[in-house]
Amino acid sequence: MNNLAEKKDLHELDKSIDIELEKLKMKKKEKDEIMNALHQYNDIKDATQEVLGRLAILEGVTVAEMHRKYNLLESD
């Protein structure tokens, strides 16, 4: 194989690697966004459970009763 052909092959390989790298970066960005959303969801869920627990104490009922009162799934 001559030098020019080798350079062309290397250039094509370099372009292919760059394209694959960009795809991987996009997948990581998407994964990071999903993880962020899950963390936010869990923070909100935790705060909601704390509020429900305090309301249950104030009303003298169980948290399960508060879930039923507000039509919430007890597993949420």
PDB file of C-alpha atoms in Angstrom:
ATOM      1  CA  MET A   1       0.000   0.000   0.000  1.00  0.00           C
ATOM      2  CA  ASN A   2       1.401   3.377  -0.877  1.00  0.00           C
ATOM      3  CA  ASN A   3       1.828   6.297   1.474  1.00  0.00           C
ATOM      4  CA  LEU A   4      -1.111   8.265   0.038  1.00  0.00           C
ATOM      5  CA  ALA A   5      -3.495   5.330   0.464  1.00  0.00           C
ATOM      6  CA  GLU A   6      -2.322   4.833   4.055  1.00  0.00           C
ATOM      7  CA  LYS A   7      -2.933   8.507   4.834  1.00  0.00           C
ATOM      8  CA  LYS A   8      -6.406   8.298   3.301  1.00  0.00           C
ATOM      9  CA  ASP A   9      -7.215   5.166   5.333  1.00  0.00           C
ATOM     10  CA  LEU A  10      -5.952   6.807   8.521  1.00  0.00           C
ATOM     11  CA  HIS A  11      -8.000   9.923   7.784  1.00  0.00           C
ATOM     12  CA  GLU A  12     -11.137   7.815   7.270  1.00  0.00           C
ATOM     13  CA  LEU A  13     -10.426   5.899  10.482  1.00  0.00           C
ATOM     14  CA  ASP A  14      -9.927   9.180  12.346  1.00  0.00           C
ATOM     15  CA  LYS A  15     -13.276  10.472  11.053  1.00  0.00           C
ATOM     16  CA  SER A  16     -15.002   7.230  12.074  1.00  0.00           C
ATOM     17  CA  ILE A  17     -13.517   7.420  15.558  1.00  0.00           C
ATOM     18  CA  ASP A  18     -14.600  11.059  15.908  1.00  0.00           C
ATOM     19  CA  ILE A  19     -18.160  10.161  14.900  1.00  0.00           C
ATOM     20  CA  GLU A  20     -18.256   7.273  17.384  1.00  0.00           C
ATOM     21  CA  LEU A  21     -16.848   9.511  20.123  1.00  0.00           C
ATOM     22  CA  GLU A  22     -19.591  12.083  19.504  1.00  0.00           C
ATOM     23  CA  LYS A  23     -22.230   9.345  19.752  1.00  0.00           C
ATOM     24  CA  LEU A  24     -20.785   8.202  23.076  1.00  0.00           C
ATOM     25  CA  LYS A  25     -20.705  11.779  24.384  1.00  0.00           C
ATOM     26  CA  MET A  26     -24.385  12.191  23.475  1.00  0.00           C
ATOM     27  CA  LYS A  27     -25.264   8.929  25.252  1.00  0.00           C
ATOM     28  CA  LYS A  28     -23.398  10.079  28.358  1.00  0.00           C
ATOM     29  CA  LYS A  29     -25.149  13.449  28.255  1.00  0.00           C
ATOM     30  CA  GLU A  30     -28.525  11.717  27.968  1.00  0.00           C
ATOM     31  CA  LYS A  31     -27.649   9.369  30.840  1.00  0.00           C
ATOM     32  CA  ASP A  32     -26.544  12.316  32.991  1.00  0.00           C
ATOM     33  CA  GLU A  33     -29.819  14.143  32.268  1.00  0.00           C
ATOM     34  CA  ILE A  34     -31.830  11.067  33.263  1.00  0.00           C
ATOM     35  CA  MET A  35     -29.822  10.674  36.468  1.00  0.00           C
ATOM     36  CA  ASN A  36     -30.393  14.355  37.299  1.00  0.00           C
ATOM     37  CA  ALA A  37     -34.132  13.957  36.757  1.00  0.00           C
ATOM     38  CA  LEU A  38     -34.188  10.876  39.001  1.00  0.00           C
ATOM     39  CA  HIS A  39     -32.340  12.733  41.761  1.00  0.00           C
ATOM     40  CA  GLN A  40     -34.812  15.622  41.534  1.00  0.00           C
ATOM     41  CA  TYR A  41     -37.741  13.199  41.605  1.00  0.00           C
ATOM     42  CA  ASN A  42     -36.353  11.460  44.691  1.00  0.00           C
ATOM     43  CA  ASP A  43     -35.740  14.776  46.465  1.00  0.00           C
ATOM     44  CA  ILE A  44     -39.318  15.877  45.774  1.00  0.00           C
ATOM     45  CA  LYS A  45     -40.674  12.487  46.821  1.00  0.00           C
ATOM     46  CA  ASP A  46     -38.696  12.615  50.087  1.00  0.00           C
ATOM     47  CA  ALA A  47     -39.971  16.122  50.859  1.00  0.00           C
ATOM     48  CA  THR A  48     -43.533  15.048  50.100  1.00  0.00           C
ATOM     49  CA  GLN A  49     -43.233  12.057  52.413  1.00  0.00           C
ATOM     50  CA  GLU A  50     -41.922  14.311  55.166  1.00  0.00           C
ATOM     51  CA  VAL A  51     -44.857  16.701  54.745  1.00  0.00           C
ATOM     52  CA  LEU A  52     -47.333  13.804  54.731  1.00  0.00           C
ATOM     53  CA  GLY A  53     -45.731  12.415  57.874  1.00  0.00           C
ATOM     54  CA  ARG A  54     -46.019  15.730  59.690  1.00  0.00           C
ATOM     55  CA  LEU A  55     -49.612  16.199  58.542  1.00  0.00           C
ATOM     56  CA  ALA A  56     -50.394  12.695  59.766  1.00  0.00           C
ATOM     57  CA  ILE A  57     -49.004  13.591  63.191  1.00  0.00           C
ATOM     58  CA  LEU A  58     -51.022  16.818  63.296  1.00  0.00           C
ATOM     59  CA  GLU A  59     -54.208  15.003  62.306  1.00  0.00           C
ATOM     60  CA  GLY A  60     -53.484  12.043  64.571  1.00  0.00           C
ATOM     61  CA  VAL A  61     -53.617   9.485  61.769  1.00  0.00           C
ATOM     62  CA  THR A  62     -51.151   7.168  60.075  1.00  0.00           C
ATOM     63  CA  VAL A  63     -49.197   8.011  56.958  1.00  0.00           C
ATOM     64  CA  ALA A  64     -51.084   5.191  55.205  1.00  0.00           C
ATOM     65  CA  GLU A  65     -54.335   6.989  56.014  1.00  0.00           C
ATOM     66  CA  MET A  66     -52.906  10.190  54.550  1.00  0.00           C
ATOM     67  CA  HIS A  67     -52.039   8.296  51.378  1.00  0.00           C
ATOM     68  CA  ARG A  68     -55.614   7.067  51.124  1.00  0.00           C
ATOM     69  CA  LYS A  69     -57.009  10.529  51.891  1.00  0.00           C
ATOM     70  CA  TYR A  70     -55.036  12.073  49.019  1.00  0.00           C
ATOM     71  CA  ASN A  71     -55.412   9.071  46.665  1.00  0.00           C
ATOM     72  CA  LEU A  72     -51.693   8.295  46.707  1.00  0.00           C
ATOM     73  CA  LEU A  73     -50.227   4.870  46.187  1.00  0.00           C
ATOM     74  CA  GLU A  74     -48.681   3.665  49.409  1.00  0.00           C
ATOM     75  CA  SER A  75     -45.640   2.389  47.520  1.00  0.00           C
ATOM     76  CA  ASP A  76     -44.878   5.861  46.092  1.00  0.00           C
TER      77      ASP A  76
END
